[in-house]
mmCIF file of C-alpha atoms in Angstrom:
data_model
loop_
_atom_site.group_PDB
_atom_site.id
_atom_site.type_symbol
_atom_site.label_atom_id
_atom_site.label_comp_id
_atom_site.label_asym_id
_atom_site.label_seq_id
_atom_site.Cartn_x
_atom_site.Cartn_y
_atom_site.Cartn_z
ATOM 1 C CA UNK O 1 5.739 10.358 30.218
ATOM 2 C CA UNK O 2 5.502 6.696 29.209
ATOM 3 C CA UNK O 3 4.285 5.452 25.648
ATOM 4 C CA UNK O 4 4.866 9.421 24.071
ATOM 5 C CA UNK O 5 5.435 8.716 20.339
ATOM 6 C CA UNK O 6 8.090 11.746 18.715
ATOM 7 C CA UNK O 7 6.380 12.238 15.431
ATOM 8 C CA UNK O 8 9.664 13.845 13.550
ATOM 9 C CA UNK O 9 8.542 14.773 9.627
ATOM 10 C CA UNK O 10 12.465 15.285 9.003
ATOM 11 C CA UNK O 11 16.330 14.616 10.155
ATOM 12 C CA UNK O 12 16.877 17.534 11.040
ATOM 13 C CA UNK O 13 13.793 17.404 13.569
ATOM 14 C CA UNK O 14 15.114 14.428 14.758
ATOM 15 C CA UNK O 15 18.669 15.654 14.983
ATOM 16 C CA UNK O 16 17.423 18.355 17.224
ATOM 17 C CA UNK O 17 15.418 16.221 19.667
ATOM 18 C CA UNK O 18 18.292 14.105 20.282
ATOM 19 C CA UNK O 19 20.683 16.533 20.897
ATOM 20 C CA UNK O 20 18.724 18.229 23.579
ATOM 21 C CA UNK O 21 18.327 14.607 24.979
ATOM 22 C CA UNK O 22 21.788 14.542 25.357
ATOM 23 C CA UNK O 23 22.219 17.747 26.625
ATOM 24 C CA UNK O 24 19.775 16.149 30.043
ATOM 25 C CA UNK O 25 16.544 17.904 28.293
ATOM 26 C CA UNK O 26 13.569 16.691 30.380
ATOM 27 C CA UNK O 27 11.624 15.317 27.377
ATOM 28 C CA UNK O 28 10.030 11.919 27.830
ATOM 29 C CA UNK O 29 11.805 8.766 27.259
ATOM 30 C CA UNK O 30 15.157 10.242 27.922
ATOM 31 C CA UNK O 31 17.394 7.300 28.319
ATOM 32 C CA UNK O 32 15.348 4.921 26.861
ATOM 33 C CA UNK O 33 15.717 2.614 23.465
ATOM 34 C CA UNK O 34 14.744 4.336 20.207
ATOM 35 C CA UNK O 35 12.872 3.249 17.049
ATOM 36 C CA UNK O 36 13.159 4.807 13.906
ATOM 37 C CA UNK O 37 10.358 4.120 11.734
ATOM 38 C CA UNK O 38 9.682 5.319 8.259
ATOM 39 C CA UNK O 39 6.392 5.145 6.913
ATOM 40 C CA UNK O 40 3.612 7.027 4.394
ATOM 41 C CA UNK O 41 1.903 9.046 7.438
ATOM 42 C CA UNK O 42 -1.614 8.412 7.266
ATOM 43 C CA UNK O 43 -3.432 7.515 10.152
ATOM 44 C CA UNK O 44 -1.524 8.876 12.698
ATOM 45 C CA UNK O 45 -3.557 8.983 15.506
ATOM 46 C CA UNK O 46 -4.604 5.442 15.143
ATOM 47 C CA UNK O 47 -1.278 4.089 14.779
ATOM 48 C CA UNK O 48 0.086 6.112 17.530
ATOM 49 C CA UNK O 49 -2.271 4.822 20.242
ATOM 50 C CA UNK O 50 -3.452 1.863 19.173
ATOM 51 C CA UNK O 51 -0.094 0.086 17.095
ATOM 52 C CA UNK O 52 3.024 1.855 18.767
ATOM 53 C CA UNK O 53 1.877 2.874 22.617
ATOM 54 C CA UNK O 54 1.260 -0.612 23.509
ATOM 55 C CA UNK O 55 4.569 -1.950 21.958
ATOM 56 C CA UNK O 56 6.532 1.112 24.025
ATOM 57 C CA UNK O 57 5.113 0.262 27.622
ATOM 58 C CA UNK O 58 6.032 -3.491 26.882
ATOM 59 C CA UNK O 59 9.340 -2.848 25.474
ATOM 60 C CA UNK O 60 10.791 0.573 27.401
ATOM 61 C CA UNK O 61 11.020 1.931 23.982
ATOM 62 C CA UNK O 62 10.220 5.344 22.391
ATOM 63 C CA UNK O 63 9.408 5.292 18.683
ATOM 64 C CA UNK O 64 10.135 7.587 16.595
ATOM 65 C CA UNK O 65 8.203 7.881 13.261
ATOM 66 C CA UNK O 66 9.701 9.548 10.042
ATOM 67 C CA UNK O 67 6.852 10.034 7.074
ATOM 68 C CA UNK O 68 6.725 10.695 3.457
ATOM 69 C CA UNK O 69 6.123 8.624 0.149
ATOM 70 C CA UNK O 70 7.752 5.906 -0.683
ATOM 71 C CA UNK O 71 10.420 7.000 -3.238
ATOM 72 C CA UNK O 72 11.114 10.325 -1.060
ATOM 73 C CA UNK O 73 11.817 7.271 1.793
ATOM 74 C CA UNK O 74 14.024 5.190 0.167
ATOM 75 C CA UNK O 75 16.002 7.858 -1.404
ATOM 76 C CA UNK O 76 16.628 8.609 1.834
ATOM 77 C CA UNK O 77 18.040 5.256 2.847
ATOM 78 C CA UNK O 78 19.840 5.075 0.087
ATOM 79 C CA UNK O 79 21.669 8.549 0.292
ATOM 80 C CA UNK O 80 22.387 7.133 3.595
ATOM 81 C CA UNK O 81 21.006 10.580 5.518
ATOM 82 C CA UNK O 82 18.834 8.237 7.829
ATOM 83 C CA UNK O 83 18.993 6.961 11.098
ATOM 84 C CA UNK O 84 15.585 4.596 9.740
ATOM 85 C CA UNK O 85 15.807 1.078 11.723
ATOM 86 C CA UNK O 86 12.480 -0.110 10.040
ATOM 87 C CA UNK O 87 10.942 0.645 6.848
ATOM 88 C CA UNK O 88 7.490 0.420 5.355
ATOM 89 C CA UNK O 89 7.107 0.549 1.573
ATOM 90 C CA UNK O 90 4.761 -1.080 -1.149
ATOM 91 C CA UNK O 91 6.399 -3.965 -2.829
ATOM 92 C CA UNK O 92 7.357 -2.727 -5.486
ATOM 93 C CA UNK O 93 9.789 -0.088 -3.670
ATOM 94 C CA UNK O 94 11.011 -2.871 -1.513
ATOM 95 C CA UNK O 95 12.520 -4.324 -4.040
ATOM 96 C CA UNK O 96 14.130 -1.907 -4.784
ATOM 97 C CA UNK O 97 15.642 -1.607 -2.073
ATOM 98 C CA UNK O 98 16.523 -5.716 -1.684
ATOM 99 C CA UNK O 99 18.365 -5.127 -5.213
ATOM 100 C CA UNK O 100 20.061 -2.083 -3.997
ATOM 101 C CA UNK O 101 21.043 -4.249 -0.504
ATOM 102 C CA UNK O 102 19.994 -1.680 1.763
ATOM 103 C CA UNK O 103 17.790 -4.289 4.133
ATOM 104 C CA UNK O 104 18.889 -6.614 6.577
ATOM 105 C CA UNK O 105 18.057 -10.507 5.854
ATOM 106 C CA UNK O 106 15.308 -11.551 8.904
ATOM 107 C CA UNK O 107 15.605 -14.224 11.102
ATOM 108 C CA UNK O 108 12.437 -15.782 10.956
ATOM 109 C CA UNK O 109 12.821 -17.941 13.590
ATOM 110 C CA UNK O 110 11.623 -14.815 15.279
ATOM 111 C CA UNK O 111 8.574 -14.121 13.789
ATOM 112 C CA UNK O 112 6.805 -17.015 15.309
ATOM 113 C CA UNK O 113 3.356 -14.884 13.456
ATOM 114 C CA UNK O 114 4.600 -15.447 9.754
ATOM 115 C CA UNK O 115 2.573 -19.032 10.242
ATOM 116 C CA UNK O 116 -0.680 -17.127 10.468
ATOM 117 C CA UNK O 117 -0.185 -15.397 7.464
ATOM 118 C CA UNK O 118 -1.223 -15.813 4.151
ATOM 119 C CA UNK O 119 1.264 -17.788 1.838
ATOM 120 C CA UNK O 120 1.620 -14.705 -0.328
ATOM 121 C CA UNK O 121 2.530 -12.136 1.955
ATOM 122 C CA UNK O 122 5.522 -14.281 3.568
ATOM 123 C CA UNK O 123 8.230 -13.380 0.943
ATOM 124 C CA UNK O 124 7.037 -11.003 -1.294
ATOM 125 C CA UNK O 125 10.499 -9.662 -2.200
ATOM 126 C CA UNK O 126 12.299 -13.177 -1.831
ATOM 127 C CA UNK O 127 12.973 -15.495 0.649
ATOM 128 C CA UNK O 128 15.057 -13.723 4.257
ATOM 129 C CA UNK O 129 13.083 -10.230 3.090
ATOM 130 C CA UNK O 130 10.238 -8.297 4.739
ATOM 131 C CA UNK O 131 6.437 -10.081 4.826
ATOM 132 C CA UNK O 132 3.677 -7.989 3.633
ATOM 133 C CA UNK O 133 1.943 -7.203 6.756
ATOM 134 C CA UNK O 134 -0.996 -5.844 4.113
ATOM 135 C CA UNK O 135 -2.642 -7.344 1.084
ATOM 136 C CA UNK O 136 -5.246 -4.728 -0.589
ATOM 137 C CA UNK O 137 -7.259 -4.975 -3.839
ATOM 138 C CA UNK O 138 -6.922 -2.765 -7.067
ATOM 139 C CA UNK O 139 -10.441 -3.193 -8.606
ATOM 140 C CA UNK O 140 -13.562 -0.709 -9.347
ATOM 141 C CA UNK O 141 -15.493 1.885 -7.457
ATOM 142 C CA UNK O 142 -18.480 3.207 -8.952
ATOM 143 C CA UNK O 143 -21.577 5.313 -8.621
ATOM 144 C CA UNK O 144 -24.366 3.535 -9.932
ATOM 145 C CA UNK O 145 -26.534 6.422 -10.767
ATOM 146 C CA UNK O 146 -24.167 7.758 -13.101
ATOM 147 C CA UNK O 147 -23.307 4.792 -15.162
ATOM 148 C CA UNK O 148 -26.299 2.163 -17.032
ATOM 149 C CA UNK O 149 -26.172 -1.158 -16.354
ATOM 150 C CA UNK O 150 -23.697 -3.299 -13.856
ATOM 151 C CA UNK O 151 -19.998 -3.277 -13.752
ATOM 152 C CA UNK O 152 -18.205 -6.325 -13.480
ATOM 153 C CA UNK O 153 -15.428 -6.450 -15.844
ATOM 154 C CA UNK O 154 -12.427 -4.318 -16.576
ATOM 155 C CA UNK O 155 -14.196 -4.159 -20.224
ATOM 156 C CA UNK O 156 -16.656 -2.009 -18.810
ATOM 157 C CA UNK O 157 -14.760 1.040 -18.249
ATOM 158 C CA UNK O 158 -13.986 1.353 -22.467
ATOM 159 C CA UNK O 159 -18.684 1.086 -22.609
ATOM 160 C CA UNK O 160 -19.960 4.594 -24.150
ATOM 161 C CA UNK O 161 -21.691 4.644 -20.714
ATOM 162 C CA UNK O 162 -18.232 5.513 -18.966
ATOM 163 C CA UNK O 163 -18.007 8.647 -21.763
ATOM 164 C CA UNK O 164 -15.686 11.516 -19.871
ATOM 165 C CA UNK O 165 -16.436 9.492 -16.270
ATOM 166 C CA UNK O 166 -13.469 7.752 -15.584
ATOM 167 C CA UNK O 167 -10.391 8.626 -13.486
ATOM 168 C CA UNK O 168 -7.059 6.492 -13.717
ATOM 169 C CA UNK O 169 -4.317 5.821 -11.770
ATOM 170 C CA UNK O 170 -0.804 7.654 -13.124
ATOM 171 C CA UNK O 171 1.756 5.205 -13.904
ATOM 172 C CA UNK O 172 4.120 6.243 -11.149
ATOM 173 C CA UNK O 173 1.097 5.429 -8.679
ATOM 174 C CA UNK O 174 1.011 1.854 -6.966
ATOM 175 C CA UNK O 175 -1.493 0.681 -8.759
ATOM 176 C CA UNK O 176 -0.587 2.574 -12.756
ATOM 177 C CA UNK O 177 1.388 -0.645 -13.796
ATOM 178 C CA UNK O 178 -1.935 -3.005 -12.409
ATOM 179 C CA UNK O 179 -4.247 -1.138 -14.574
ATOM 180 C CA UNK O 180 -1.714 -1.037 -17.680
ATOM 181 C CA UNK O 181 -2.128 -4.744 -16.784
ATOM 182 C CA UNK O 182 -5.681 -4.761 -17.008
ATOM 183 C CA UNK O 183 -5.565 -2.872 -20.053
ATOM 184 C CA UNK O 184 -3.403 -5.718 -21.645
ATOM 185 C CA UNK O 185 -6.893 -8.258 -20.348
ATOM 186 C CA UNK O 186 -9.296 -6.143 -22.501
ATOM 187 C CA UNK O 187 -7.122 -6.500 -24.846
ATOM 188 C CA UNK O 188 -7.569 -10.240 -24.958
ATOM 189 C CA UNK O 189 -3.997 -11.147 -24.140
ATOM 190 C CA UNK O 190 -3.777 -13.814 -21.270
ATOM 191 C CA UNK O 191 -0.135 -12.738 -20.468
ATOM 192 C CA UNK O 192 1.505 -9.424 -20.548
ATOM 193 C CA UNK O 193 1.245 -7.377 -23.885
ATOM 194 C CA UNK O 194 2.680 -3.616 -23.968
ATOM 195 C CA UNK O 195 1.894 -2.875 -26.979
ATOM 196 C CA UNK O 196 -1.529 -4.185 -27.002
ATOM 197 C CA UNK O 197 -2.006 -2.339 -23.402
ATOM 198 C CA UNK O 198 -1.297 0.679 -24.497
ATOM 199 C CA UNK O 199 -2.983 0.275 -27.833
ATOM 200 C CA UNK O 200 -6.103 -0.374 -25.642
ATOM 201 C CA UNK O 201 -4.922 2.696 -23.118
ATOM 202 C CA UNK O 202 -5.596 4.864 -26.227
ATOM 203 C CA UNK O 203 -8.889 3.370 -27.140
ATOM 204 C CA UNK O 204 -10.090 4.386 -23.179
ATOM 205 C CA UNK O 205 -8.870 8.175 -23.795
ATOM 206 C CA UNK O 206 -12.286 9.320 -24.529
ATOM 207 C CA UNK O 207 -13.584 7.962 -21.443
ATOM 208 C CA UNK O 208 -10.673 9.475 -18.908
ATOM 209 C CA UNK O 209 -11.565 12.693 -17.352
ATOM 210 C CA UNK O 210 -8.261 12.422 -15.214
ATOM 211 C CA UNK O 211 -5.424 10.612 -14.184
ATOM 212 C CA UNK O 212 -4.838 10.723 -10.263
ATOM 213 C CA UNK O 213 -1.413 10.374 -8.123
ATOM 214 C CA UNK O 214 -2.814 10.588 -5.338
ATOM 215 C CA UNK O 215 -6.231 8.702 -3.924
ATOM 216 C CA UNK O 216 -7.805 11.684 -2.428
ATOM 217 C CA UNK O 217 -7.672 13.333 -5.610
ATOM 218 C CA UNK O 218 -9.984 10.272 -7.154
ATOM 219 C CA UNK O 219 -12.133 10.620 -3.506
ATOM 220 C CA UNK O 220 -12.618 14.421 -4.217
ATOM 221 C CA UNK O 221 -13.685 13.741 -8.207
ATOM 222 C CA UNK O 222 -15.774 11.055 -6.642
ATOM 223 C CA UNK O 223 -17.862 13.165 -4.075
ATOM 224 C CA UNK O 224 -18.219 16.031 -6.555
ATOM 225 C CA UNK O 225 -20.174 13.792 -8.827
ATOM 226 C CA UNK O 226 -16.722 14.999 -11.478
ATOM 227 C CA UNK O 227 -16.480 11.394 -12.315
ATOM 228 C CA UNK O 228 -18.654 8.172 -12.221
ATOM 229 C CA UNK O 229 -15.731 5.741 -10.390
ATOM 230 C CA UNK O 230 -12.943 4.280 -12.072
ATOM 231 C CA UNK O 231 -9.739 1.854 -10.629
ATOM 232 C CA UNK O 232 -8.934 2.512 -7.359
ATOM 233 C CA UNK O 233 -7.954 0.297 -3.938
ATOM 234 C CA UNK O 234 -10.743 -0.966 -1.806
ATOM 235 C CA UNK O 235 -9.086 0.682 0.984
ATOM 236 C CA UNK O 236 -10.327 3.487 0.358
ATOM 237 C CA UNK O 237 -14.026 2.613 -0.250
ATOM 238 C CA UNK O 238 -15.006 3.694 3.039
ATOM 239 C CA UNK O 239 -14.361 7.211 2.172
ATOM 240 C CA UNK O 240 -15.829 7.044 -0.950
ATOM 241 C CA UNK O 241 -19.246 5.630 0.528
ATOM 242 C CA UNK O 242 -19.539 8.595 3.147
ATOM 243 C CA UNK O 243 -19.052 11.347 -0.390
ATOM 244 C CA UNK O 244 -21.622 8.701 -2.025
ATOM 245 C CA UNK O 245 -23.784 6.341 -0.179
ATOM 246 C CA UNK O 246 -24.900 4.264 -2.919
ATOM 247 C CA UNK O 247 -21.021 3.980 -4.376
ATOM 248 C CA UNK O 248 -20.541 -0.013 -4.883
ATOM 249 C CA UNK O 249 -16.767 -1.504 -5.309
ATOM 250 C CA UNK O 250 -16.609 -4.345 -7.714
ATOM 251 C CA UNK O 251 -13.901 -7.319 -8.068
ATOM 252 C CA UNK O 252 -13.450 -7.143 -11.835
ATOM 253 C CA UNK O 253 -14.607 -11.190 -13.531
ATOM 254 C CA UNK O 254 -10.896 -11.051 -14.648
ATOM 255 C CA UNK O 255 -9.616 -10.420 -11.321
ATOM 256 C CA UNK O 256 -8.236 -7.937 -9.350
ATOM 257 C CA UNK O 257 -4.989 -6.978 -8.319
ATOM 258 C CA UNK O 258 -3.459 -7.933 -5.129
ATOM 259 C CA UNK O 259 -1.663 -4.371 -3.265
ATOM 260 C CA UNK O 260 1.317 -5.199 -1.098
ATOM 261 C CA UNK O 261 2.886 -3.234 2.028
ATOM 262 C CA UNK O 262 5.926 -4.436 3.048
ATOM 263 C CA UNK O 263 8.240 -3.758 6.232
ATOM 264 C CA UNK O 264 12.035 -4.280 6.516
ATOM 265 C CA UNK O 265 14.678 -3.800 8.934
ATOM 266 C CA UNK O 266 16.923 -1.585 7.203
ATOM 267 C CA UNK O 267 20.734 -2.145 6.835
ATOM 268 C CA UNK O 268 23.322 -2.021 9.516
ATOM 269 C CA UNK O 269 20.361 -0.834 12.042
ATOM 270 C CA UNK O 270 21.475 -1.485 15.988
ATOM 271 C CA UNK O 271 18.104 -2.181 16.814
ATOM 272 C CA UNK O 272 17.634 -4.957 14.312
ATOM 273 C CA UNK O 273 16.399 -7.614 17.166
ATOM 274 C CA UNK O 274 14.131 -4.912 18.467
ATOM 275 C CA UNK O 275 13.005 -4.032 14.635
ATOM 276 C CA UNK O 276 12.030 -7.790 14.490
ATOM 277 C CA UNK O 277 10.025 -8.355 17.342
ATOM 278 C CA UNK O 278 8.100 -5.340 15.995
ATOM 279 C CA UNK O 279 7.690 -6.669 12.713
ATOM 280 C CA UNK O 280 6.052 -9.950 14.277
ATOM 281 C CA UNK O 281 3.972 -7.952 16.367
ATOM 282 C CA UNK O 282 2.659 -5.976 13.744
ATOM 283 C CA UNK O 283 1.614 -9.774 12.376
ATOM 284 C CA UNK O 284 0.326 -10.899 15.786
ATOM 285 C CA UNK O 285 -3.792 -11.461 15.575
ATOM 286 C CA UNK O 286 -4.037 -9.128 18.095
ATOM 287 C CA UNK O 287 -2.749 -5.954 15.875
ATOM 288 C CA UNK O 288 -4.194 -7.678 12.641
ATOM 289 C CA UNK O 289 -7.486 -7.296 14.235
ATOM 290 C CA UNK O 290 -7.344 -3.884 15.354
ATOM 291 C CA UNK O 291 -6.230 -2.368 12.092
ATOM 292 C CA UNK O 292 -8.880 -4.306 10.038
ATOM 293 C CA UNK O 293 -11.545 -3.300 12.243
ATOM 294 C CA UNK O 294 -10.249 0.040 11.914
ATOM 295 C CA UNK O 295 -10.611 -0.087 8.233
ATOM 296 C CA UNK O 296 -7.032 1.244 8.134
ATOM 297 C CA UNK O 297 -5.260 -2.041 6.861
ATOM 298 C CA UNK O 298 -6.783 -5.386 5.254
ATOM 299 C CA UNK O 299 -5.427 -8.398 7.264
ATOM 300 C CA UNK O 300 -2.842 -10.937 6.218
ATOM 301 C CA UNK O 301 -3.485 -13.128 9.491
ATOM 302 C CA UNK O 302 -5.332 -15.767 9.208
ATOM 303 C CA UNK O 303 -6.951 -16.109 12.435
ATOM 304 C CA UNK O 304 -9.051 -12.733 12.126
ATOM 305 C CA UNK O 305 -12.280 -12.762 12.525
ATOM 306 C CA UNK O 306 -14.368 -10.027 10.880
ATOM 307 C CA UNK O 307 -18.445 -9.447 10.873
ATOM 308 C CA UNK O 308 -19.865 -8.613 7.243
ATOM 309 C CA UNK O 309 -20.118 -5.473 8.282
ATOM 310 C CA UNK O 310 -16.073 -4.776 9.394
ATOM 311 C CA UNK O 311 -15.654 -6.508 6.309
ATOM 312 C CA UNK O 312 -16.687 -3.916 4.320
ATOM 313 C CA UNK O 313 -13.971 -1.387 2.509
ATOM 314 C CA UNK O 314 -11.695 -4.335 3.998
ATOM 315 C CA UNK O 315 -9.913 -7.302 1.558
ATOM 316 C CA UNK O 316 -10.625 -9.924 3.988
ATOM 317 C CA UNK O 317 -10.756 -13.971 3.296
ATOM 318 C CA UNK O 318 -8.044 -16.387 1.593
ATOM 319 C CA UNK O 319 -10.566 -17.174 -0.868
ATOM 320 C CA UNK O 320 -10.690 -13.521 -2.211
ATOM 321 C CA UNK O 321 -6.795 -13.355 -1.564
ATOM 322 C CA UNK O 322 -5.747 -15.995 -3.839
ATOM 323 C CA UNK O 323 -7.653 -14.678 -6.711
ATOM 324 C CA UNK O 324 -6.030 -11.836 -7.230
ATOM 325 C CA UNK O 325 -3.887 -11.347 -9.675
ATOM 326 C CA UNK O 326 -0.343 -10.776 -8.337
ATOM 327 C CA UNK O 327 2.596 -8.375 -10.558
ATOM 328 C CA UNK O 328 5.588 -10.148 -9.435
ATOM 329 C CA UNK O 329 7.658 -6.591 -7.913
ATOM 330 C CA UNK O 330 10.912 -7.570 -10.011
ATOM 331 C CA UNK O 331 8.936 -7.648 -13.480
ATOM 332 C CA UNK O 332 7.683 -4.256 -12.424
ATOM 333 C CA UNK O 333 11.455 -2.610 -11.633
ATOM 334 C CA UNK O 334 12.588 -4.082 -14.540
ATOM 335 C CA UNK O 335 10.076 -2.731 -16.886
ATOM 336 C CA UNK O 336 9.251 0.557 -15.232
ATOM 337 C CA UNK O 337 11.522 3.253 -16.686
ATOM 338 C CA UNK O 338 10.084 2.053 -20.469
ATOM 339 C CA UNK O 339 6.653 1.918 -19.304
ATOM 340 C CA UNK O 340 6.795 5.500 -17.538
ATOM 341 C CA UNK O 341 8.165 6.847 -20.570
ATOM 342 C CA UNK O 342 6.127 5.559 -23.335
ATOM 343 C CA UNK O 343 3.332 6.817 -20.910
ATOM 344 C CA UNK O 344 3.716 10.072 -21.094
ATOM 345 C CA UNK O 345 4.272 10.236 -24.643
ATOM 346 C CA UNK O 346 0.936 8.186 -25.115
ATOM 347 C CA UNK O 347 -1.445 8.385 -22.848
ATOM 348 C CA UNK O 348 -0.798 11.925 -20.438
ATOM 349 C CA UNK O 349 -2.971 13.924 -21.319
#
């Protein structure tokens, strides 16, 4: 059966599929090229027939999709129990990995699509590393019948009006180290200030009601009427607006915070020129579009065209792109481990 897409949640899944492949099992694409891809998960259906099916029938491939988070995925790679040819991870993880040298340096003269990308998703993790093929915002969701006034600063969130209504990120989330940014803003520090972030962390304790690691735990609180908004990605407004019609996502004055998915070819793969052509496809217009219009991934290609209406829920536009504020992924790795720590001692609940 052309275009059928294995989805294999584990090796051992995967281990079992190919050995009754070898064995002369009738399952579809027996014979054929295989693509290992790891990735978070969500979205399955989408990606399945709308990202990888095409890409199969035009390159007599099968794909085969591992999922999980992205530590749980790169421990992986890096314990080496992973036959993973590409990789998807936030920035931050991805460097992680180019420091621990588990990706393969591109050849770009293959990805004829990194020209229609935005400047800042070409090298996120250094020059000959994976392009973000997705640039999100951290800002603020709200419900505006449960807080006075407008929101349009970070400040906001600290107003008596935001009293028990508020639900963070955790600092091992994506986003944590953005809003321990932010924190450092209210503050009144133009550059980064730990101790004055966390200072101003404790001054917002009052207002939390939660900490979330996981964005359908803030949609839940949200739709319950549990909290009145907080920080959270604009990807995930859409959801949000069907619990709450009236919900409103705002750009904080200060800025927000640009969110960065990466892909990679991973290490020693055999399908690295395969991996590659994937990776520009998954920059081509043609994809772009379909995954914005989707709501399932802002674009980073220029050339999209989306309606006010698709824009919605969607970070869309190089004028809204370049004012984000951008966490360079190295500071982050660097500083993690301290910030992780003195967070639980100081602001977990």
């Amino acid at each position: 059966m052309n275009g059928r897409i294995k989805m294999l949640l584990g090796s051992a899944a995967i281990a079992s599929a190919l050995t009754l492949s070898a064995c002369g099992s009738n399952s579809a694409g027996a014979g054929k090229e295989k693509l290992v891809i790891s990735t978070w998960g969500f979205s399955e259906d989408f990606f399945n027939e709308d990202v990888y099916a095409p890409f199969e029938e035009e390159h007599n491939v099968d794909i085969v999709v591992e999922t999980g988070n992205n530590a749980e995925r790169l421990n992986k790679i890096r314990q080496g129990n992973s036959d993973v040819d590409l990789v998807y991870l936030s920035d931050y993880y991805a460097q992680q990995g180019v420091d621990d040298g588990l990706f393969e340096e591109l050849d770009s003269s293959k990805l004829t699509n990194l020209d229609k990308i935005y400047d800042a998703a070409k090298t996120p993790n250094g020059e000959g590393y994976g392009p973000a093929y997705t640039i999100g915002q951290f800002g603020i969701a709200y419900n505006p019948e449960m807080v006075k006034g407008s929101v349009t600063s970070w400040k906001d969130l600290w107003n008596a009006e935001w009293e028990s209504n508020v639900a963070i990120p955790g600092i091992t989330t994506t986003t944590g180290p953005m809003f321990l940014d932010a924190a450092s803003k209210v503050s009144g520090n133009d550059s980064f200030n730990e101790d004055a972030a966390f200072k101003q962390l404790d001054a917002l304790k009052p207002n939390i009601v939660n900490e979330y690691n996981q964005t359908s735990e803030f949609v839940n609180m949200f739709g319950q009427g549990e909290i009145a908004g907080g920080p959270i990605m604009e990807m995930y407004f859409s959801s949000l607006k069907e619990a709450v019609p009236e919900a409103e996502f705002v750009t904080p004055e200060e800025g927000g915070y640009a969110v960065m998915n990466t892909v990679n070819v991973v290490k020693d793969s055999d399908q690295k020129e395969l991996a590659e052509e994937f990776i520009n496809y998954q920059l081509s217009t043609e994809v772009q579009e379909k995954t914005a219009k989707a709501k399932v991934d802002s674009p980073v290609n220029t050339e999209v065209v989306l309606s006010d209406e698709e824009q919605e829920g969607v970070t869309y536009g190089e004028d809204v792109i370049e004012k984000l504020n951008v966490l360079p992924a190295d500071f982050l790795v660097e500083n993690s481990k301290q910030w992780i720590d003195r967070w639980n001692k100081e602001v977990t609940k």
